[in-house]
Tab-separated table of C-alpha atoms in Angstrom:
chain	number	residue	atom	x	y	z
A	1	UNK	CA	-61.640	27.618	12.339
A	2	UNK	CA	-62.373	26.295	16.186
A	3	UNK	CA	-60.255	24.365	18.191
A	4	UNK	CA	-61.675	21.190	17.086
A	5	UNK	CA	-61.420	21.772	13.471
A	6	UNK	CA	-57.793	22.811	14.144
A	7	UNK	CA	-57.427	19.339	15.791
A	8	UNK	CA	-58.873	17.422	13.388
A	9	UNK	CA	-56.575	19.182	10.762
A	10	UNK	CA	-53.663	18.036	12.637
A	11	UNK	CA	-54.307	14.877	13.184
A	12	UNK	CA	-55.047	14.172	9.271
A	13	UNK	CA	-51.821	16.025	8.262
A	14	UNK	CA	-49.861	13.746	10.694
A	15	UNK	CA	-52.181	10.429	10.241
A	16	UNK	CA	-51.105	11.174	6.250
A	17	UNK	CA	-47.124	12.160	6.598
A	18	UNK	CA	-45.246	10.599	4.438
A	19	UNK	CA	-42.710	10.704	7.084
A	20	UNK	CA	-42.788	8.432	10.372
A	21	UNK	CA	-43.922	10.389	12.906
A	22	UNK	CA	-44.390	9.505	16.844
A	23	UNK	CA	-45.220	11.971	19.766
A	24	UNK	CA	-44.423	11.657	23.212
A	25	UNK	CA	-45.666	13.528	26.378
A	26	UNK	CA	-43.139	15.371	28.667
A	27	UNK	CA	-42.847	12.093	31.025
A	28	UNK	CA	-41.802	10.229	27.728
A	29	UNK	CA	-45.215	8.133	27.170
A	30	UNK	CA	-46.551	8.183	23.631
A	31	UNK	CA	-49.314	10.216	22.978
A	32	UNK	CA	-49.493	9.724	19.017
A	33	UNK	CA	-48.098	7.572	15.849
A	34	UNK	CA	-49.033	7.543	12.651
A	35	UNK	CA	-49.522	4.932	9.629
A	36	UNK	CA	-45.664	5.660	7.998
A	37	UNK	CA	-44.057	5.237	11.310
A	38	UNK	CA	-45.694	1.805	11.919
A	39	UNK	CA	-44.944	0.620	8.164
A	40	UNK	CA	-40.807	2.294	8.881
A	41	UNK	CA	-40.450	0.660	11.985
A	42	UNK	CA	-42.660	-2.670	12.435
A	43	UNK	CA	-43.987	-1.444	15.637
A	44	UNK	CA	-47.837	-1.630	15.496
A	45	UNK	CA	-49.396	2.101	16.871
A	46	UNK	CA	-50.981	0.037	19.216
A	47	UNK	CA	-48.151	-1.495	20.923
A	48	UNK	CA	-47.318	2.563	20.896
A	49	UNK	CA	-49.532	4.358	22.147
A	50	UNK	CA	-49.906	4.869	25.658
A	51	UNK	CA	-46.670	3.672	26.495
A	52	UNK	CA	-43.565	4.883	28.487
A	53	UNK	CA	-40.380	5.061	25.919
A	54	UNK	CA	-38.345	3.920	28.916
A	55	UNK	CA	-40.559	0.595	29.556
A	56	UNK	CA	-40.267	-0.127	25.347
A	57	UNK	CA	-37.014	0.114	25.416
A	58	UNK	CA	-36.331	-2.408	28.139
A	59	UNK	CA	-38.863	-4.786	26.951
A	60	UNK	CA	-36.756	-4.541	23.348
A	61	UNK	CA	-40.216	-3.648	21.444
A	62	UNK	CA	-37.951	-0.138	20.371
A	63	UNK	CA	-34.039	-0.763	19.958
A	64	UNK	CA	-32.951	2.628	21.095
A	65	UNK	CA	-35.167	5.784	22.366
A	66	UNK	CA	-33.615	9.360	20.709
A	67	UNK	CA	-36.971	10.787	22.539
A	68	UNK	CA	-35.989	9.652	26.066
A	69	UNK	CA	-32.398	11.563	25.085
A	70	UNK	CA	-34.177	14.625	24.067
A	71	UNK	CA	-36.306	15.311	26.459
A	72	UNK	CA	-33.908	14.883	29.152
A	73	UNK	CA	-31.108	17.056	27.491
A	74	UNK	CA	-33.913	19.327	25.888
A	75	UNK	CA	-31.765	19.214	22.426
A	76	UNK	CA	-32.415	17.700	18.868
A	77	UNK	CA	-31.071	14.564	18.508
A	78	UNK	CA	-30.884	12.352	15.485
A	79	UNK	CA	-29.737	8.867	15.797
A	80	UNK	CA	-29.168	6.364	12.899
A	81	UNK	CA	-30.231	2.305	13.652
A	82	UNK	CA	-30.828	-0.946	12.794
A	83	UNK	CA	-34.153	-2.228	13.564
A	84	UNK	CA	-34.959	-6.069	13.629
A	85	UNK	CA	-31.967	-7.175	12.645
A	86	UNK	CA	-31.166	-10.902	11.780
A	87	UNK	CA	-34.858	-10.976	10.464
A	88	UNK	CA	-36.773	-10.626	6.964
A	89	UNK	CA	-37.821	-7.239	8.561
A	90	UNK	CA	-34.400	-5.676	9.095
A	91	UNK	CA	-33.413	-1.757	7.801
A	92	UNK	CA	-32.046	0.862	8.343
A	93	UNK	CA	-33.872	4.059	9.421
A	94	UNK	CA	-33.038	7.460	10.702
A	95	UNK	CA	-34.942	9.200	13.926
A	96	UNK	CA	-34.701	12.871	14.318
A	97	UNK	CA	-35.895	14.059	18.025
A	98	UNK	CA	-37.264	17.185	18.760
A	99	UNK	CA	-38.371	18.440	21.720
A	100	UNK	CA	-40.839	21.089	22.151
A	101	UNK	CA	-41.345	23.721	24.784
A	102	UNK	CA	-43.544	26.177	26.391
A	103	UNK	CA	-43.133	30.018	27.359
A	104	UNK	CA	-40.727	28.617	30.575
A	105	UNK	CA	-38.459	26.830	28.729
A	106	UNK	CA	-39.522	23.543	29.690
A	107	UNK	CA	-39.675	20.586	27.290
A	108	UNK	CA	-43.047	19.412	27.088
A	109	UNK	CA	-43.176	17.093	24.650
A	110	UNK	CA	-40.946	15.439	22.125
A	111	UNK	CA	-41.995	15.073	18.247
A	112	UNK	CA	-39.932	12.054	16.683
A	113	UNK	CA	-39.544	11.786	12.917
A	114	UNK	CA	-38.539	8.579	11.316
A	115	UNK	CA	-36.631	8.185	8.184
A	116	UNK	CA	-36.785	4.748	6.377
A	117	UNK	CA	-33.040	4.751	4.691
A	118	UNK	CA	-32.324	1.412	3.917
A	119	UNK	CA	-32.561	2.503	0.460
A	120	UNK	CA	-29.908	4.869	0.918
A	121	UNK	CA	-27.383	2.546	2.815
A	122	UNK	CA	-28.076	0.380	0.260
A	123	UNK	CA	-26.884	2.780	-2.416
A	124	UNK	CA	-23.777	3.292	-0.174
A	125	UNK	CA	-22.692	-0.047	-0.089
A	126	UNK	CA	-23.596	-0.464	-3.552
A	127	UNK	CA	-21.503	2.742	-4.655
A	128	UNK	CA	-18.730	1.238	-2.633
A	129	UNK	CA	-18.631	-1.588	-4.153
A	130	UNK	CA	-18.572	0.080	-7.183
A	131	UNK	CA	-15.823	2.046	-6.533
A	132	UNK	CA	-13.879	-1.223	-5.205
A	133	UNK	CA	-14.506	-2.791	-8.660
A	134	UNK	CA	-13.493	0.598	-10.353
A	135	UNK	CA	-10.225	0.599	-8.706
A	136	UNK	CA	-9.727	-3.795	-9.583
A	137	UNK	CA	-10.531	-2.807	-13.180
A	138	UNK	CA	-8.115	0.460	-13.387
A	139	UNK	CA	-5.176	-1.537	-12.277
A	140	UNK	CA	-6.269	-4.664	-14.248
A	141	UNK	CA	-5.540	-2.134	-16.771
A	142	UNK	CA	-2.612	-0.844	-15.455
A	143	UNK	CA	-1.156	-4.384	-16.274
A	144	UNK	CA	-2.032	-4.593	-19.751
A	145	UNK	CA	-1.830	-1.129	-20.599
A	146	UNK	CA	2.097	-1.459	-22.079
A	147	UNK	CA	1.908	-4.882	-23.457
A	148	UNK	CA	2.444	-4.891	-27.165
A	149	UNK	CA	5.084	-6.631	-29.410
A	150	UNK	CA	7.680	-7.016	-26.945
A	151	UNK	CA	5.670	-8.532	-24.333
A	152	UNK	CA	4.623	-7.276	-20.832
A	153	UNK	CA	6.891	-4.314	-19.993
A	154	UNK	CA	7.073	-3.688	-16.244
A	155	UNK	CA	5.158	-0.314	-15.318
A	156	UNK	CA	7.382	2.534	-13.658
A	157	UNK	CA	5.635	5.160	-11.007
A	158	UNK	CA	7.553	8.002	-11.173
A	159	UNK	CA	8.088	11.542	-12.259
A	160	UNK	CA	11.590	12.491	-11.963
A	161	UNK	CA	13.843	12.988	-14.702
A	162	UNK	CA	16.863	10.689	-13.550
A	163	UNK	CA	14.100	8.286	-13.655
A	164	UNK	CA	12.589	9.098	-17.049
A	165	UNK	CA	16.993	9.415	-18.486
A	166	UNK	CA	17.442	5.274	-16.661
A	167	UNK	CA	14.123	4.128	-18.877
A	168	UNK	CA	15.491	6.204	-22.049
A	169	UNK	CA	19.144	4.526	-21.979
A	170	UNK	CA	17.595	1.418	-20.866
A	171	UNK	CA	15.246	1.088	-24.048
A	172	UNK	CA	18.188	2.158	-25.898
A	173	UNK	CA	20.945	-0.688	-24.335
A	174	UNK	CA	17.445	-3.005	-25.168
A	175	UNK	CA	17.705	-4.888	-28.447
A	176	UNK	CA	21.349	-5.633	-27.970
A	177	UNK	CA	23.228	-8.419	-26.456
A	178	UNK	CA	25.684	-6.414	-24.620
A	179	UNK	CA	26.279	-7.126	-20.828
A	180	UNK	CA	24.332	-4.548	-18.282
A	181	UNK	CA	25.434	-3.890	-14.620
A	182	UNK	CA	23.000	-2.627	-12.663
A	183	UNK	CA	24.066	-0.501	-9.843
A	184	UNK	CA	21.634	1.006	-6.552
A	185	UNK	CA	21.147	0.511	-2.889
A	186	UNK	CA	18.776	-2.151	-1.919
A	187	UNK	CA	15.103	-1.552	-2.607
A	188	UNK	CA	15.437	0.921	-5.598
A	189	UNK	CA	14.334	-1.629	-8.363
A	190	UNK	CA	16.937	-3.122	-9.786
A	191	UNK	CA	15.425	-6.217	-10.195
A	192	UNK	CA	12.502	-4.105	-12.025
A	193	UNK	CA	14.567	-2.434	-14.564
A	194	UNK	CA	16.434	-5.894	-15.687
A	195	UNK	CA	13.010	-7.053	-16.871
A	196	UNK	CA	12.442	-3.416	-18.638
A	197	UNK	CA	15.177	-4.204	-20.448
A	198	UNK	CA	14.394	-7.765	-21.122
A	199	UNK	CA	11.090	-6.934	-22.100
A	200	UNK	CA	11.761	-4.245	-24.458
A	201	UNK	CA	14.750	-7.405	-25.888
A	202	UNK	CA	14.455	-9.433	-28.954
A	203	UNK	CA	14.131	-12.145	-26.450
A	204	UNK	CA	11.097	-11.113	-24.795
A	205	UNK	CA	8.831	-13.378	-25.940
A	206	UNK	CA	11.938	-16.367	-24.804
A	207	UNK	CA	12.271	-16.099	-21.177
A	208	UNK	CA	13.934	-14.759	-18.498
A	209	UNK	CA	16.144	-16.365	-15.650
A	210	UNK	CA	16.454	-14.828	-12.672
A	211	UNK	CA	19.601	-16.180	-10.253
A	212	UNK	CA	19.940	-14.471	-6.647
A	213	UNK	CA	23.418	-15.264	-6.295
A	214	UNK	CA	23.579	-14.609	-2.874
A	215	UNK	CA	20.317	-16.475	-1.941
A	216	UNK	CA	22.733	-20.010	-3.090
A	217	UNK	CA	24.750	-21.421	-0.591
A	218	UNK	CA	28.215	-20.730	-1.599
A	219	UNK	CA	28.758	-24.685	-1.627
A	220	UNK	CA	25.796	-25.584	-4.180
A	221	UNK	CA	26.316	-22.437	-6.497
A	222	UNK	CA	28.164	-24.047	-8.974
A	223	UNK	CA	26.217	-26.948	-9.107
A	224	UNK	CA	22.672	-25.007	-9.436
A	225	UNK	CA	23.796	-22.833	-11.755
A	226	UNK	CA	26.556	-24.922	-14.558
A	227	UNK	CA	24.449	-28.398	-13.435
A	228	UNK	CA	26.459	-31.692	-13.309
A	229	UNK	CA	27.315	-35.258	-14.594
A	230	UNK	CA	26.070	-38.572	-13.511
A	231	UNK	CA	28.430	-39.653	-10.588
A	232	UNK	CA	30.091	-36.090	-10.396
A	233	UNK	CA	30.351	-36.090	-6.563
A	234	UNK	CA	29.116	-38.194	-3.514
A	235	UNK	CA	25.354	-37.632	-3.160
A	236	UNK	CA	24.961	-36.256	-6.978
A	237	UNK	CA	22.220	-37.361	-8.635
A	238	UNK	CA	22.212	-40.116	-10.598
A	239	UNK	CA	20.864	-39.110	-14.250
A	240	UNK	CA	23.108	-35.977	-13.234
A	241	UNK	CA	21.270	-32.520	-13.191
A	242	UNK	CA	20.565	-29.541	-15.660
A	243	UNK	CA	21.977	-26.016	-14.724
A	244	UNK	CA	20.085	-23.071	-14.960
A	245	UNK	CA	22.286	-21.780	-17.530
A	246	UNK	CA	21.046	-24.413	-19.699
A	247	UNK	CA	17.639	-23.068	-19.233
A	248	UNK	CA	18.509	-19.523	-19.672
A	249	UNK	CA	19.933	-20.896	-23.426
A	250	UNK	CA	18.369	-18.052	-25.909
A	251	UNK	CA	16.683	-16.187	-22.943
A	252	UNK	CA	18.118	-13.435	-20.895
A	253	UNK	CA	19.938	-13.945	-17.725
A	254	UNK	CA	19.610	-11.927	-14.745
A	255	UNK	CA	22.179	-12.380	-12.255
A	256	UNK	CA	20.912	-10.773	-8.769
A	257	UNK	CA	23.365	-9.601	-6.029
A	258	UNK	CA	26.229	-10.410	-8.693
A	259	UNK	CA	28.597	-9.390	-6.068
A	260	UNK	CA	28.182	-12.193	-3.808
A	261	UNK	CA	29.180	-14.754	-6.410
A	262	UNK	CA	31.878	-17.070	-4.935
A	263	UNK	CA	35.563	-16.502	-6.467
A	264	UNK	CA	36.254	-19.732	-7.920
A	265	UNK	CA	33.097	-19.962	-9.695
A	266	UNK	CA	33.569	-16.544	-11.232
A	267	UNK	CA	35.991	-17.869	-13.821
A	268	UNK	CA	32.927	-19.855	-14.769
A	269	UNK	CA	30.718	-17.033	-15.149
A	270	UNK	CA	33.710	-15.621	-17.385
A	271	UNK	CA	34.293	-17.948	-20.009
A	272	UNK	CA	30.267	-18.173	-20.472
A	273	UNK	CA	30.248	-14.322	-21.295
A	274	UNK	CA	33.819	-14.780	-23.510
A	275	UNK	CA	33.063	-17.904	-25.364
A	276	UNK	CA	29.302	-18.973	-25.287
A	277	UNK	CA	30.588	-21.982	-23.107
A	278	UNK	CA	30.392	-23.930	-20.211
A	279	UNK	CA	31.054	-27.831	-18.326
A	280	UNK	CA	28.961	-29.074	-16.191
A	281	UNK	CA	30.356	-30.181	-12.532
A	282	UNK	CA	32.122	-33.604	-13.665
A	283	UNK	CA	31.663	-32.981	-17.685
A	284	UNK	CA	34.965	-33.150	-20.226
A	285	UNK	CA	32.395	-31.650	-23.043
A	286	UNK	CA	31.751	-28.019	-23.870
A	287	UNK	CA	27.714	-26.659	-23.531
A	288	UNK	CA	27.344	-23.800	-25.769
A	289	UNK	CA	24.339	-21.182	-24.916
A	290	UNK	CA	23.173	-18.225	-25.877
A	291	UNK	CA	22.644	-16.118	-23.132
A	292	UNK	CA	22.466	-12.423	-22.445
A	293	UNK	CA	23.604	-11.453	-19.028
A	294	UNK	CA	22.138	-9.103	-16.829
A	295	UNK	CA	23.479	-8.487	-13.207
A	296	UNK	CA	22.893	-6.305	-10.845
A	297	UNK	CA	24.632	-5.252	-7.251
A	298	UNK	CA	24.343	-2.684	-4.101
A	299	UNK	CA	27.922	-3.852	-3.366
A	300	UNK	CA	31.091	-1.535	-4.039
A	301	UNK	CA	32.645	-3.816	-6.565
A	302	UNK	CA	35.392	-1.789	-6.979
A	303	UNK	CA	36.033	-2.335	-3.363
A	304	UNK	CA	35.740	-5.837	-3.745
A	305	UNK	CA	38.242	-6.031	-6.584
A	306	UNK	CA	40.587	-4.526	-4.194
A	307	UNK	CA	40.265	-6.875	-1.679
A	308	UNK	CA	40.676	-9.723	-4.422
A	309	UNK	CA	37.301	-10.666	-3.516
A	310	UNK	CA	35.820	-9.675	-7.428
A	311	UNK	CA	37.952	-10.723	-10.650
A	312	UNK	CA	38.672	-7.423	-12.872
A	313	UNK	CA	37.944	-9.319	-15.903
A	314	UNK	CA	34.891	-10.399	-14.995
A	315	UNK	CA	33.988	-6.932	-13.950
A	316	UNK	CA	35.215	-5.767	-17.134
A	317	UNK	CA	32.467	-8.007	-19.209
A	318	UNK	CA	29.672	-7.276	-16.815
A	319	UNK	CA	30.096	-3.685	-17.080
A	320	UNK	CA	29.962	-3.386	-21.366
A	321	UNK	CA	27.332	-0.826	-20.052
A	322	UNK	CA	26.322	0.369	-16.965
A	323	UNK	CA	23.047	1.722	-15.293
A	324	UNK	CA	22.557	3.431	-11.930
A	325	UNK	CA	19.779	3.362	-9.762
A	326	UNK	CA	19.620	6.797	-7.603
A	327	UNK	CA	18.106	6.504	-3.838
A	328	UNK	CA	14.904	7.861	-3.744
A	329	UNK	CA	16.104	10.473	-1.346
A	330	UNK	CA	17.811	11.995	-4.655
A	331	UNK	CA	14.599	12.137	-6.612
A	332	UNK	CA	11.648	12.569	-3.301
A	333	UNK	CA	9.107	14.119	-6.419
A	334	UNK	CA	8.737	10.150	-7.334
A	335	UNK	CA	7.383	9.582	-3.585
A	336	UNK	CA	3.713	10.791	-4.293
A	337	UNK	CA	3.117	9.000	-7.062
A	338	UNK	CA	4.330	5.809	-5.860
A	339	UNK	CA	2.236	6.978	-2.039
A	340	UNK	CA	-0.898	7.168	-4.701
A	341	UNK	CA	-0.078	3.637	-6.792
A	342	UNK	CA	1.091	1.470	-3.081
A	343	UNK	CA	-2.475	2.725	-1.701
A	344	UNK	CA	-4.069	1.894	-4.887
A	345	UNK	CA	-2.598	-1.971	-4.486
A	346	UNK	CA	-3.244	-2.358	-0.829
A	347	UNK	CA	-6.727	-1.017	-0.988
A	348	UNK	CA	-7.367	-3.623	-3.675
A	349	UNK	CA	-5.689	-5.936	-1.511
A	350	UNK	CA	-7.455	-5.471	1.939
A	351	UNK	CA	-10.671	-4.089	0.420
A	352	UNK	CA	-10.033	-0.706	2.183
A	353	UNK	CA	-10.448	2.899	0.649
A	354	UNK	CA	-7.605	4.674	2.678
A	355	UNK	CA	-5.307	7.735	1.297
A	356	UNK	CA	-2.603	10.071	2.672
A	357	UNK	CA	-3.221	13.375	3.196
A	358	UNK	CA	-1.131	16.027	1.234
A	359	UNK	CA	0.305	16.489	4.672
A	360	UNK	CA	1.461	12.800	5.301
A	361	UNK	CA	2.944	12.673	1.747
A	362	UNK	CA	5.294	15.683	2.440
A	363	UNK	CA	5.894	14.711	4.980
A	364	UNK	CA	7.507	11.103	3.570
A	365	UNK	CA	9.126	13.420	1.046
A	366	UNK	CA	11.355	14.595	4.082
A	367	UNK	CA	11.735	11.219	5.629
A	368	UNK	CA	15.273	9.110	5.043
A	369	UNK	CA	13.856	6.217	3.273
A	370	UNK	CA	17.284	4.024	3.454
A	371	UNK	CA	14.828	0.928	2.603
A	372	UNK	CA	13.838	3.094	-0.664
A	373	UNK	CA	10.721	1.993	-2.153
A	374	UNK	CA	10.632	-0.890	-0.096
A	375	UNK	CA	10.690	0.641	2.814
A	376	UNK	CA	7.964	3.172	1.737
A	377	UNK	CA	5.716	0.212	0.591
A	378	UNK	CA	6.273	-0.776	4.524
A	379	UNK	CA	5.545	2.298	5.936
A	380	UNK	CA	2.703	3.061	4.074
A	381	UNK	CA	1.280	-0.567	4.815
A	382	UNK	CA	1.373	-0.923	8.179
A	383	UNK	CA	-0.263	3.138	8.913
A	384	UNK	CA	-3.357	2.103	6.031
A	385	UNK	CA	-3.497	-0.936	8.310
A	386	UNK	CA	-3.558	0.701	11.437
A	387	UNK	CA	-4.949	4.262	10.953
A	388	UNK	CA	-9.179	4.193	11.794
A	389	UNK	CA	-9.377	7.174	9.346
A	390	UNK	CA	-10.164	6.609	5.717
A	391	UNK	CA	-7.704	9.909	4.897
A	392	UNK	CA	-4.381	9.105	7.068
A	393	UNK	CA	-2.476	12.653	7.877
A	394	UNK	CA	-0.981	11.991	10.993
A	395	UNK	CA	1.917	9.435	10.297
A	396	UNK	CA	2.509	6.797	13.224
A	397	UNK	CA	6.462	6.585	13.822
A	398	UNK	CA	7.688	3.790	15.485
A	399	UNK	CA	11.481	2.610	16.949
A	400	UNK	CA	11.982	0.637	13.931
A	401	UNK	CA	11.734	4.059	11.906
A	402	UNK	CA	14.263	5.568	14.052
A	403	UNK	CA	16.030	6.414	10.188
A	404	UNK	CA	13.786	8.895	9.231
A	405	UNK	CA	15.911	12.117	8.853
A	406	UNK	CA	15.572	14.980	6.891
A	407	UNK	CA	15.858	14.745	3.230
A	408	UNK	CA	19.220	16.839	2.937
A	409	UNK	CA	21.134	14.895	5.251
A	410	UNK	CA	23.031	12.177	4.255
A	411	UNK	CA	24.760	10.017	6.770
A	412	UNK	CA	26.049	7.750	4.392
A	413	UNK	CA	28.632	10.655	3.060
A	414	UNK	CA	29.281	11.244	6.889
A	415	UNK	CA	30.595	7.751	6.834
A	416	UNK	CA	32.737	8.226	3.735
A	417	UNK	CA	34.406	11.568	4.735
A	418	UNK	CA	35.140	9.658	8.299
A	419	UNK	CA	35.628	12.749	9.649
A	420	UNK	CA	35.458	12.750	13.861
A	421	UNK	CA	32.969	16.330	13.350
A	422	UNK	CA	30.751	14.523	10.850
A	423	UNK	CA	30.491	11.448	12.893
A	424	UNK	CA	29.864	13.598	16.062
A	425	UNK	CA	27.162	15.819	13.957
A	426	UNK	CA	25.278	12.308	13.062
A	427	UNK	CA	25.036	10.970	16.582
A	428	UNK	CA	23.919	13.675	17.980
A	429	UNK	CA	21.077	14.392	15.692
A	430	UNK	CA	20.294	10.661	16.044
A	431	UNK	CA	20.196	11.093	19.864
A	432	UNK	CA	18.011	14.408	19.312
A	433	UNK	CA	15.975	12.149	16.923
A	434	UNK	CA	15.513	9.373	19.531
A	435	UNK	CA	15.017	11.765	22.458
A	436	UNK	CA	12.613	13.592	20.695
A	437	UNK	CA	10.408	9.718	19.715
A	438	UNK	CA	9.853	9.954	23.175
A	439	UNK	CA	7.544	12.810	23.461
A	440	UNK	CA	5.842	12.520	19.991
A	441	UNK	CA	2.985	10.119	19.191
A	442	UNK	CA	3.186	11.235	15.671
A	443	UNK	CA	5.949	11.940	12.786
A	444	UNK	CA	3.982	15.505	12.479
A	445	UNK	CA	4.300	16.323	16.202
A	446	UNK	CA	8.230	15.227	15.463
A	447	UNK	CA	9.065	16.609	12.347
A	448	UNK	CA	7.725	20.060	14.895
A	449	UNK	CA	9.369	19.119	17.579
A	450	UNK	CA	12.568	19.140	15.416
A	451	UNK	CA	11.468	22.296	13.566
A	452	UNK	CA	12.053	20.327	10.486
């Protein structure tokens, strides 16, 4: 075959590509396009040919040139781009730029392939979404999941057996109407395991009341929760006002922070559990209800007692049976399932598709947690909201985190012992802690700084 023939050969296999394809000389001017790479990119060959790359490029007839790159560097290049966009004619295409050389080395001309992949962004996005709506549907069903005869029970993340033992006793304690005292440090879910119990209850389908009792002034306590008579007081309502124990009557009654109730209106709360009873602020007449009583505390109440600051009695009927919540330092193989179910939420939330690494998770294994789950929920937000990475492994540790110790100390049983060595011990790993924030960007860079 002569050189002609040869030539002609080429220049049908390119003309008939089905890939884009666009040649340029070593001084970047284009020396060849073919059919595909006008109907990919919109730019007509003759627009093309004959023309410097650098010159299209500032007149905006090309958006980006991956030729001019390679055949200054002399190295493949592939760039991805939007072409047109804002218009009818906008997409998505790939250019792959090769540049080719002689016997010295030297680039003499650069072949550019061009890749029409709108299609395939399109599939992206699409299988994004899809995922998205995967992940709204499998918590949709998360909710409904446990609903049967008793109503919606709340849904536990864990895997620990102290865990799985609270939920046994608690479905146990259930169907009667004996008084539950539920016992934890803040942000363990004691709030969460009153409505277990409530909704595994022959009251479930009634109602449940829930009463912070230390979210009440001290001043207006009474009056929210026994109600009052027409004229009771100065300022008092004239028709008089409903209690929320009257609308608790047949439901269950959750009593929140129990150990902040005032000490006068304890009494109160006593002869409702004793006799069924209660008067209204101002009333001479006797409300019966039927009310079962679930409260729940992170205060010492023995303590209180002590002080004269709790009545015994009323301890006494609180506590028919009690439940305790244990930190979630005590039970750290509940942390990556909860890590997996928060992400699951907030990615729903913020339309994000973040996780934590195996890494990260261990790492909050070891962390101190005093917040509990509620301080994991915080920590967890606020890296998925400010990590770039779709996999987070490097926790970001901030001064406001300056509790995170390892999981086998315990500074509150420093406290307790009082001892002058223990309390000497904890402030000088929290000055190592605090020194160390210093030099770390990252809780993995600290938890090697501290070799822990």
């Amino acid at each position: 075959m002569d050189k002609i023939s040869e030539l002609k050969l080429l220049n049908y296999v390119i003309d008939n590509s089905p890939t884009g394809i666009m040649i340029t000389d070593q001084k970047g001017t284009v020396i060849k396009a073919n059919k595909r790479h006008a109907e990919i990119t919109n730019y007509a060959i003759e627009d093309l040919i004959g023309k410097n790359m650098q010159d299209l490029a500032i007149s905006g007839i090309v958006h980006r040139s991956s030729s001019l790159s390679a055949l200054k560097t002399g190295i493949p290049l592939v760039v991805q781009q939007t072409i047109q966009k804002g218009t009818p004619f906008e997409k998505e295409i790939m250019a792959k730029s090769i540049p080719v050389k002689d016997e010295t080395n030297t680039t003499t001309h650069v072949i550019n392939y061009v890749f029409d992949i709108s299609e395939k962004a399109n599939l992206i996005n699409r299988l994004k979404e899809e995922k998205a709506n995967n992940l709204k549907f499998k918590l949709e069903l998360e909710k409904y999941r446990d609903i049967g005869k008793e109503g919606k029970i709340p849904k536990f993340i864990y895997k620990s057996k102290e865990i799985s033992d609270l939920l046994e006793k608690a479905k146990k304690i259930a169907p009667t109407d004996l008084s539950v005292l539920i016992t934890g440090e803040s942000g363990t879910g004691k709030s969460l395991i009153s409505k277990y119990i409530h909704a595994h209850s022959n009251r479930s389908s009634n109602g449940f009341v829930a009463i912070n009792c230390g979210a009440i002034p001290p001043t207006l306590i009474e009056s929210e929760l026994f109600g009052y008579e027409k004229g009771a007081f100065t300022g008092a309502n004239n028709s008089g006002k409903k209690g929320l124990l009257d609308y608790a009557d047949g439901k269950t009654l959750f009593l929140d922070e129990i150990g902040e109730l005032p000490f006068e209106s304890q009494v109160k709360l006593l002869t409702v559990l004793q006799d069924g009873e209660f008067y209204r602020i101002g009333g001479n007449e006797p409300i019966k209800v039927d009310v079962r009583v679930i409260s729940a505390t992170n205060s010492n109440l023995i303590e209180k007692i002590n002080n004269k600051q709790f009545r015994l009695d009323l301890f006494y009927r609180l506590n028919m049976i009690s439940l305790n919540i244990p930190p979630l330092r005590e039970r750290t193989e509940d942390i990556p399932p909860l890590v997996e179910n928060i992400c699951n939420s907030l990615n729903l939330k913020y339309g994000m598709e973040k996780s934590f690494s195996p890494s990260a998770v261990q790492l909050l294994q070891h962390c101190r947690l005093n917040g509990n789950v509620r301080e994991l929920i915080n920590i967890i937000q606020s890296n998925m909201v400010l990590s770039s990475n779709d996999i987070i492994d490097n926790l970001e540790i901030t001064n406001e985190f300056v509790t995170y110790f390892p999981a086998n100390y315990n500074p509150a049983s420093s406290i307790l012992n009082n001892t002058s060595s223990s309390k000497t011990k904890e402030v000088k790993e929290k000055n190592e802690l605090l020194d160390a924030i210093k030099f770390c960007n990252t809780t993995t860079e600290l938890a090697e700084h501290l070799n822990v």
